[in-house]
């Protein structure tokens, strides 16, 4: 499949499936079983690193607003409406903006306590506790300067943003909200103002630091990570048996049932959702055929195409391949002495048989891309053509970088820091069929230009830990794109290359940092888009990561259910599944 994948393809499919799903949202009695390809690390949004945790967390801990699966528009969930930014003309927030918000009437936690502005403020404060490791959340919420709660209406509050930030609306509305009374029963965080926690220039006393440490230890304890999760969403956490399943149960008295024309993400049809943890795709397919699970995604492309064309399963299974807002790449550790040279990164990029990956491994269910932004984004740089395999160019780049086979062992070498170094690299990949197949193609291609690549397959949890600790040279990775404009700060800023930061590849560029500044703060769409275009050209030139493709998701489900698919990850929405009519 060539060219860009259009999101409109998803809308046609989902529109057909969702007919009739907007009226009665009461429990259908359906007990739904969904396959999880990996086990989440926890169900605690501030701490969780697994993408498989996010959909589960949002069913329990609602955000104030979220992107609708079909329209992809930011839609109020906990909020009664999407707020509009108001200019602040006086006082300490002069020249900034304020967002005045109110939680929905009747919004309550699992114990029927109302959702209030104090819960919103507590969530932000907990992130700024110096003993809570939440770097990505801090980067996201950093533009919030103050939260004022209405003394006459605890569900109403104002959020001030002093600095210019193009995604300010998203920053103030799109994160999971925690119940303060449950996660902080000792009310420790209420003893501190947000300003005290954010202002590093005012050192804390030993007593204050001890209190914050006590809170952080409890907040990050097994109780809250995976034993007891409490929220305002339609589902309650019931059970987690390690290596086997996670189970949620629909609340019998779900306050969202009273909302007229509720948003899709507040509708809840299954009475119970069980997430079966099945790492092996073949085992998951066998479970689907046996009726032990109802729905699975991330099906290997070859298996998806084979089963879809098997007439014996046409009356039992349904298939969907919506375009997915996700970009797959080879992450290169630019800190490595070999990969620090952009000519080696470029040579590796020119060695790869991209068409072979798309046809042999992905069976045409993907399209090439040139950078970290999805091709459907309006600022995608269409003037750049995806790199094609060019072995002669790759060999020339290696020679230009000074690598020669001086010891005649078949592998180019070079002195780095006074030590003779062979042109050898390790490629880490999770123990999954598709990723291993891609890794083998990369290895074979690299060998043609003299780069010796050793493949290390590993358990997904160990793989993710190694990525977080920058313990890799090359790794197969993917990143999810969201409907909003991309904010490259967390992934690409040099300031994000620190312990706990999310700049995995360690690529630093003053030009990129400057462009990120424009992208984040410019009020001009034209100026922002120009910065996005230059940003992509810089990455294309230096190849700090090798961008491979954007996929179509591969979803197979039992025909006993109706499902809704979307370009939003994970491509399906379990809360909207209903029994087939």
mmCIF file of C-alpha atoms in Angstrom, residues 112-394:
data_model
loop_
_atom_site.group_PDB
_atom_site.id
_atom_site.type_symbol
_atom_site.label_atom_id
_atom_site.label_comp_id
_atom_site.label_asym_id
_atom_site.label_seq_id
_atom_site.Cartn_x
_atom_site.Cartn_y
_atom_site.Cartn_z
ATOM 1 C CA UNK A 112 -20.327 8.949 46.034
ATOM 2 C CA UNK A 113 -18.149 11.824 47.205
ATOM 3 C CA UNK A 114 -18.494 14.723 44.708
ATOM 4 C CA UNK A 115 -15.719 15.497 42.239
ATOM 5 C CA UNK A 116 -14.436 18.982 43.134
ATOM 6 C CA UNK A 117 -11.818 21.538 42.254
ATOM 7 C CA UNK A 118 -9.808 20.278 45.220
ATOM 8 C CA UNK A 119 -9.386 16.962 43.408
ATOM 9 C CA UNK A 120 -8.165 18.785 40.308
ATOM 10 C CA UNK A 121 -5.681 20.818 42.373
ATOM 11 C CA UNK A 122 -4.558 17.758 44.340
ATOM 12 C CA UNK A 123 -3.765 15.884 41.122
ATOM 13 C CA UNK A 124 -1.481 18.689 39.942
ATOM 14 C CA UNK A 125 0.125 19.146 43.360
ATOM 15 C CA UNK A 126 0.915 15.433 43.586
ATOM 16 C CA UNK A 127 2.875 15.680 40.324
ATOM 17 C CA UNK A 128 4.990 18.524 41.752
ATOM 18 C CA UNK A 129 5.839 16.667 44.918
ATOM 19 C CA UNK A 130 9.658 16.499 44.561
ATOM 20 C CA UNK A 131 9.647 12.823 45.566
ATOM 21 C CA UNK A 132 7.110 11.790 42.921
ATOM 22 C CA UNK A 133 8.828 10.726 39.684
ATOM 23 C CA UNK A 134 6.500 12.225 37.084
ATOM 24 C CA UNK A 135 8.698 14.048 34.572
ATOM 25 C CA UNK A 136 6.381 13.679 31.588
ATOM 26 C CA UNK A 137 3.405 14.972 33.596
ATOM 27 C CA UNK A 138 5.458 17.888 34.892
ATOM 28 C CA UNK A 139 6.435 18.863 31.352
ATOM 29 C CA UNK A 140 2.774 18.673 30.290
ATOM 30 C CA UNK A 141 1.399 20.643 33.259
ATOM 31 C CA UNK A 142 4.265 23.098 33.557
ATOM 32 C CA UNK A 143 2.289 25.986 32.075
ATOM 33 C CA UNK A 144 -0.366 25.897 34.807
ATOM 34 C CA UNK A 145 0.609 28.612 37.279
ATOM 35 C CA UNK A 146 -2.334 28.630 39.715
ATOM 36 C CA UNK A 147 -5.678 26.983 40.424
ATOM 37 C CA UNK A 148 -8.341 28.985 42.287
ATOM 38 C CA UNK A 149 -11.345 27.137 43.679
ATOM 39 C CA UNK A 150 -14.628 29.031 44.000
ATOM 40 C CA UNK A 151 -15.300 29.291 47.780
ATOM 41 C CA UNK A 152 -19.055 29.294 47.105
ATOM 42 C CA UNK A 153 -19.046 26.378 44.655
ATOM 43 C CA UNK A 154 -16.404 23.655 45.200
ATOM 44 C CA UNK A 155 -17.081 22.180 41.750
ATOM 45 C CA UNK A 156 -16.087 25.451 40.050
ATOM 46 C CA UNK A 157 -12.471 26.549 39.658
ATOM 47 C CA UNK A 158 -10.238 28.786 37.575
ATOM 48 C CA UNK A 159 -6.955 27.684 36.038
ATOM 49 C CA UNK A 160 -4.343 30.334 35.206
ATOM 50 C CA UNK A 161 -1.760 29.977 32.460
ATOM 51 C CA UNK A 162 0.814 32.792 32.510
ATOM 52 C CA UNK A 163 3.085 31.697 29.657
ATOM 53 C CA UNK A 164 2.105 31.374 26.030
ATOM 54 C CA UNK A 165 1.467 27.731 25.133
ATOM 55 C CA UNK A 166 -0.320 26.607 21.996
ATOM 56 C CA UNK A 167 -1.691 23.495 23.724
ATOM 57 C CA UNK A 168 -2.809 25.290 26.886
ATOM 58 C CA UNK A 169 -6.417 24.076 26.564
ATOM 59 C CA UNK A 170 -5.196 20.497 26.365
ATOM 60 C CA UNK A 171 -2.837 21.005 29.307
ATOM 61 C CA UNK A 172 -5.643 22.209 31.582
ATOM 62 C CA UNK A 173 -8.268 19.630 30.575
ATOM 63 C CA UNK A 174 -6.686 16.417 29.316
ATOM 64 C CA UNK A 175 -5.251 14.467 32.239
ATOM 65 C CA UNK A 176 -6.735 11.901 34.625
ATOM 66 C CA UNK A 177 -8.159 13.338 37.845
ATOM 67 C CA UNK A 178 -7.565 11.619 41.202
ATOM 68 C CA UNK A 179 -9.823 11.729 44.302
ATOM 69 C CA UNK A 180 -7.842 13.633 46.933
ATOM 70 C CA UNK A 181 -9.683 12.117 49.887
ATOM 71 C CA UNK A 182 -8.791 8.574 48.782
ATOM 72 C CA UNK A 183 -5.197 8.947 47.584
ATOM 73 C CA UNK A 184 -4.244 11.414 50.355
ATOM 74 C CA UNK A 185 -6.299 10.468 53.431
ATOM 75 C CA UNK A 186 -3.838 12.313 55.707
ATOM 76 C CA UNK A 187 -4.361 15.503 53.644
ATOM 77 C CA UNK A 188 -0.614 16.003 53.345
ATOM 78 C CA UNK A 189 -0.739 17.756 49.971
ATOM 79 C CA UNK A 190 -3.327 20.235 51.252
ATOM 80 C CA UNK A 191 -0.640 21.626 53.583
ATOM 81 C CA UNK A 192 1.270 22.982 50.558
ATOM 82 C CA UNK A 193 0.368 25.524 47.922
ATOM 83 C CA UNK A 194 1.036 24.800 44.276
ATOM 84 C CA UNK A 195 3.452 27.723 44.204
ATOM 85 C CA UNK A 196 5.471 26.279 47.110
ATOM 86 C CA UNK A 197 5.833 22.984 45.293
ATOM 87 C CA UNK A 198 6.744 24.554 41.952
ATOM 88 C CA UNK A 199 9.156 27.187 43.228
ATOM 89 C CA UNK A 200 12.559 25.563 43.598
ATOM 90 C CA UNK A 201 14.067 28.841 44.868
ATOM 91 C CA UNK A 202 12.241 28.499 48.179
ATOM 92 C CA UNK A 203 13.774 25.424 49.875
ATOM 93 C CA UNK A 204 11.510 23.215 51.964
ATOM 94 C CA UNK A 205 12.107 22.677 55.651
ATOM 95 C CA UNK A 206 13.176 19.208 56.840
ATOM 96 C CA UNK A 207 9.696 18.691 58.293
ATOM 97 C CA UNK A 208 8.001 19.648 55.009
ATOM 98 C CA UNK A 209 10.323 17.415 53.019
ATOM 99 C CA UNK A 210 9.611 14.507 55.347
ATOM 100 C CA UNK A 211 5.862 14.972 54.889
ATOM 101 C CA UNK A 212 6.188 15.024 51.111
ATOM 102 C CA UNK A 213 8.373 11.934 51.204
ATOM 103 C CA UNK A 214 5.751 10.126 53.303
ATOM 104 C CA UNK A 215 3.041 11.000 50.787
ATOM 105 C CA UNK A 216 5.171 9.934 47.801
ATOM 106 C CA UNK A 217 6.003 6.578 49.366
ATOM 107 C CA UNK A 218 2.318 5.799 49.880
ATOM 108 C CA UNK A 219 1.292 7.210 46.481
ATOM 109 C CA UNK A 220 3.780 4.929 44.753
ATOM 110 C CA UNK A 221 2.972 1.873 46.881
ATOM 111 C CA UNK A 222 1.508 -1.416 45.558
ATOM 112 C CA UNK A 223 -1.842 -0.475 47.090
ATOM 113 C CA UNK A 224 -2.343 2.382 44.632
ATOM 114 C CA UNK A 225 -0.312 0.973 41.740
ATOM 115 C CA UNK A 226 -2.285 -2.226 41.215
ATOM 116 C CA UNK A 227 -4.353 -3.260 44.239
ATOM 117 C CA UNK A 228 -6.929 -0.515 44.640
ATOM 118 C CA UNK A 229 -7.735 2.036 41.937
ATOM 119 C CA UNK A 230 -10.568 4.492 42.584
ATOM 120 C CA UNK A 231 -12.019 6.997 40.151
ATOM 121 C CA UNK A 232 -15.075 8.766 38.738
ATOM 122 C CA UNK A 233 -15.404 6.702 35.555
ATOM 123 C CA UNK A 234 -18.052 4.119 34.642
ATOM 124 C CA UNK A 235 -15.957 1.114 35.702
ATOM 125 C CA UNK A 236 -14.461 -0.080 38.986
ATOM 126 C CA UNK A 237 -11.241 -2.005 39.356
ATOM 127 C CA UNK A 238 -12.002 -5.511 40.623
ATOM 128 C CA UNK A 239 -9.054 -7.856 40.239
ATOM 129 C CA UNK A 240 -5.558 -8.188 38.819
ATOM 130 C CA UNK A 241 -3.979 -11.630 38.693
ATOM 131 C CA UNK A 242 -0.398 -11.162 37.514
ATOM 132 C CA UNK A 243 0.301 -12.751 34.158
ATOM 133 C CA UNK A 244 -3.337 -13.723 33.657
ATOM 134 C CA UNK A 245 -5.940 -10.940 33.627
ATOM 135 C CA UNK A 246 -7.200 -7.559 34.817
ATOM 136 C CA UNK A 247 -10.940 -7.250 35.465
ATOM 137 C CA UNK A 248 -13.191 -4.199 35.621
ATOM 138 C CA UNK A 249 -16.852 -4.105 36.584
ATOM 139 C CA UNK A 250 -19.438 -1.527 35.560
ATOM 140 C CA UNK A 251 -20.684 0.579 38.459
ATOM 141 C CA UNK A 252 -24.247 -0.309 39.373
ATOM 142 C CA UNK A 253 -24.981 3.340 40.103
ATOM 143 C CA UNK A 254 -22.963 5.077 37.433
ATOM 144 C CA UNK A 255 -23.673 8.819 37.581
ATOM 145 C CA UNK A 256 -23.120 9.136 33.840
ATOM 146 C CA UNK A 257 -26.360 7.184 33.197
ATOM 147 C CA UNK A 258 -28.256 10.349 34.076
ATOM 148 C CA UNK A 259 -26.594 12.458 31.375
ATOM 149 C CA UNK A 260 -28.706 13.140 28.301
ATOM 150 C CA UNK A 261 -26.838 12.364 25.056
ATOM 151 C CA UNK A 262 -23.621 11.433 26.877
ATOM 152 C CA UNK A 263 -20.248 11.594 25.099
ATOM 153 C CA UNK A 264 -19.141 8.265 23.632
ATOM 154 C CA UNK A 265 -16.385 7.872 26.189
ATOM 155 C CA UNK A 266 -18.928 8.120 29.019
ATOM 156 C CA UNK A 267 -21.116 5.372 27.606
ATOM 157 C CA UNK A 268 -20.641 1.956 29.165
ATOM 158 C CA UNK A 269 -22.311 -1.136 27.755
ATOM 159 C CA UNK A 270 -20.446 -4.222 29.034
ATOM 160 C CA UNK A 271 -21.246 -5.062 32.651
ATOM 161 C CA UNK A 272 -17.780 -6.564 32.967
ATOM 162 C CA UNK A 273 -14.536 -6.205 31.011
ATOM 163 C CA UNK A 274 -11.750 -8.745 31.434
ATOM 164 C CA UNK A 275 -8.354 -8.039 29.909
ATOM 165 C CA UNK A 276 -6.661 -11.392 29.276
ATOM 166 C CA UNK A 277 -2.874 -11.042 29.250
ATOM 167 C CA UNK A 278 -1.683 -13.165 26.317
ATOM 168 C CA UNK A 279 1.774 -12.239 25.092
ATOM 169 C CA UNK A 280 1.957 -14.734 22.229
ATOM 170 C CA UNK A 281 -0.105 -13.755 19.165
ATOM 171 C CA UNK A 282 -0.671 -17.378 18.093
ATOM 172 C CA UNK A 283 -1.986 -18.260 21.555
ATOM 173 C CA UNK A 284 -4.279 -15.225 21.436
ATOM 174 C CA UNK A 285 -5.627 -16.264 18.030
ATOM 175 C CA UNK A 286 -6.298 -19.779 19.356
ATOM 176 C CA UNK A 287 -8.164 -18.285 22.331
ATOM 177 C CA UNK A 288 -10.263 -16.137 19.970
ATOM 178 C CA UNK A 289 -11.169 -19.140 17.813
ATOM 179 C CA UNK A 290 -12.087 -21.110 20.938
ATOM 180 C CA UNK A 291 -14.390 -18.290 22.131
ATOM 181 C CA UNK A 292 -12.234 -17.555 25.185
ATOM 182 C CA UNK A 293 -11.690 -13.921 24.145
ATOM 183 C CA UNK A 294 -13.943 -11.603 22.152
ATOM 184 C CA UNK A 295 -11.531 -9.081 20.701
ATOM 185 C CA UNK A 296 -7.847 -8.752 19.899
ATOM 186 C CA UNK A 297 -5.734 -6.113 18.169
ATOM 187 C CA UNK A 298 -2.101 -5.996 17.026
ATOM 188 C CA UNK A 299 -2.653 -9.214 15.099
ATOM 189 C CA UNK A 300 0.434 -9.999 13.000
ATOM 190 C CA UNK A 301 -0.303 -8.846 9.460
ATOM 191 C CA UNK A 302 0.296 -12.238 7.853
ATOM 192 C CA UNK A 303 -2.090 -13.932 10.307
ATOM 193 C CA UNK A 304 -4.684 -11.189 9.857
ATOM 194 C CA UNK A 305 -4.675 -11.499 6.058
ATOM 195 C CA UNK A 306 -4.686 -15.310 6.196
ATOM 196 C CA UNK A 307 -7.589 -15.561 8.636
ATOM 197 C CA UNK A 308 -9.581 -12.850 6.869
ATOM 198 C CA UNK A 309 -9.428 -14.853 3.637
ATOM 199 C CA UNK A 310 -10.348 -18.151 5.356
ATOM 200 C CA UNK A 311 -14.013 -18.762 4.449
ATOM 201 C CA UNK A 312 -14.492 -21.141 7.396
ATOM 202 C CA UNK A 313 -14.312 -18.167 9.812
ATOM 203 C CA UNK A 314 -16.414 -15.640 7.925
ATOM 204 C CA UNK A 315 -19.588 -16.328 9.926
ATOM 205 C CA UNK A 316 -17.779 -16.328 13.290
ATOM 206 C CA UNK A 317 -15.270 -13.484 13.132
ATOM 207 C CA UNK A 318 -15.215 -9.857 12.009
ATOM 208 C CA UNK A 319 -12.167 -7.927 10.838
ATOM 209 C CA UNK A 320 -11.241 -4.243 10.955
ATOM 210 C CA UNK A 321 -8.116 -2.367 9.867
ATOM 211 C CA UNK A 322 -8.599 1.307 10.761
ATOM 212 C CA UNK A 323 -5.645 3.632 10.185
ATOM 213 C CA UNK A 324 -3.837 4.171 13.454
ATOM 214 C CA UNK A 325 -2.266 7.432 14.632
ATOM 215 C CA UNK A 326 1.021 5.771 15.384
ATOM 216 C CA UNK A 327 4.564 5.994 14.003
ATOM 217 C CA UNK A 328 7.005 3.069 14.070
ATOM 218 C CA UNK A 329 10.737 3.698 14.050
ATOM 219 C CA UNK A 330 14.176 2.432 14.906
ATOM 220 C CA UNK A 331 15.336 4.369 17.971
ATOM 221 C CA UNK A 332 19.051 5.104 17.765
ATOM 222 C CA UNK A 333 20.999 5.947 20.891
ATOM 223 C CA UNK A 334 22.918 9.038 19.779
ATOM 224 C CA UNK A 335 24.996 8.841 22.980
ATOM 225 C CA UNK A 336 26.684 5.711 21.633
ATOM 226 C CA UNK A 337 30.220 6.312 20.317
ATOM 227 C CA UNK A 338 29.364 4.768 16.928
ATOM 228 C CA UNK A 339 25.873 6.217 16.468
ATOM 229 C CA UNK A 340 26.999 9.685 17.583
ATOM 230 C CA UNK A 341 28.286 10.090 13.996
ATOM 231 C CA UNK A 342 25.317 11.068 11.821
ATOM 232 C CA UNK A 343 26.993 9.501 8.780
ATOM 233 C CA UNK A 344 26.641 6.054 10.378
ATOM 234 C CA UNK A 345 23.002 6.782 11.233
ATOM 235 C CA UNK A 346 22.424 7.900 7.646
ATOM 236 C CA UNK A 347 24.215 4.833 6.268
ATOM 237 C CA UNK A 348 22.017 2.573 8.363
ATOM 238 C CA UNK A 349 18.927 4.409 7.091
ATOM 239 C CA UNK A 350 20.003 3.954 3.464
ATOM 240 C CA UNK A 351 20.720 0.253 3.990
ATOM 241 C CA UNK A 352 17.132 -0.738 4.875
ATOM 242 C CA UNK A 353 14.762 -2.460 2.446
ATOM 243 C CA UNK A 354 11.637 -0.529 3.456
ATOM 244 C CA UNK A 355 9.515 -1.978 0.657
ATOM 245 C CA UNK A 356 10.452 -5.450 1.855
ATOM 246 C CA UNK A 357 9.254 -4.616 5.373
ATOM 247 C CA UNK A 358 5.946 -3.265 4.050
ATOM 248 C CA UNK A 359 5.254 -6.162 1.690
ATOM 249 C CA UNK A 360 6.824 -9.166 3.409
ATOM 250 C CA UNK A 361 6.104 -8.398 7.064
ATOM 251 C CA UNK A 362 3.158 -5.968 7.004
ATOM 252 C CA UNK A 363 1.396 -7.320 3.906
ATOM 253 C CA UNK A 364 0.665 -3.790 2.669
ATOM 254 C CA UNK A 365 -1.138 -2.790 5.880
ATOM 255 C CA UNK A 366 1.116 0.236 6.428
ATOM 256 C CA UNK A 367 2.579 3.255 4.627
ATOM 257 C CA UNK A 368 5.988 4.957 4.708
ATOM 258 C CA UNK A 369 6.640 8.129 6.666
ATOM 259 C CA UNK A 370 9.523 10.578 6.961
ATOM 260 C CA UNK A 371 9.404 11.733 10.575
ATOM 261 C CA UNK A 372 7.686 11.628 13.957
ATOM 262 C CA UNK A 373 4.458 13.333 12.835
ATOM 263 C CA UNK A 374 1.631 11.336 11.295
ATOM 264 C CA UNK A 375 1.111 11.966 7.546
ATOM 265 C CA UNK A 376 -2.482 13.090 8.196
ATOM 266 C CA UNK A 377 -1.306 16.088 10.228
ATOM 267 C CA UNK A 378 -1.637 19.397 8.302
ATOM 268 C CA UNK A 379 2.013 20.274 8.978
ATOM 269 C CA UNK A 380 3.458 16.962 7.736
ATOM 270 C CA UNK A 381 6.411 17.768 5.463
ATOM 271 C CA UNK A 382 5.229 16.415 2.108
ATOM 272 C CA UNK A 383 8.235 17.897 0.329
ATOM 273 C CA UNK A 384 10.466 15.153 1.720
ATOM 274 C CA UNK A 385 10.388 11.731 0.113
ATOM 275 C CA UNK A 386 10.799 8.679 2.365
ATOM 276 C CA UNK A 387 14.357 7.369 2.216
ATOM 277 C CA UNK A 388 14.750 4.409 -0.132
ATOM 278 C CA UNK A 389 17.366 1.683 0.049
ATOM 279 C CA UNK A 390 20.638 2.799 -1.564
ATOM 280 C CA UNK A 391 23.528 0.492 -0.640
ATOM 281 C CA UNK A 392 26.136 2.412 -2.642
ATOM 282 C CA UNK A 393 25.287 5.624 -0.817
ATOM 283 C CA UNK A 394 25.405 3.790 2.509
#
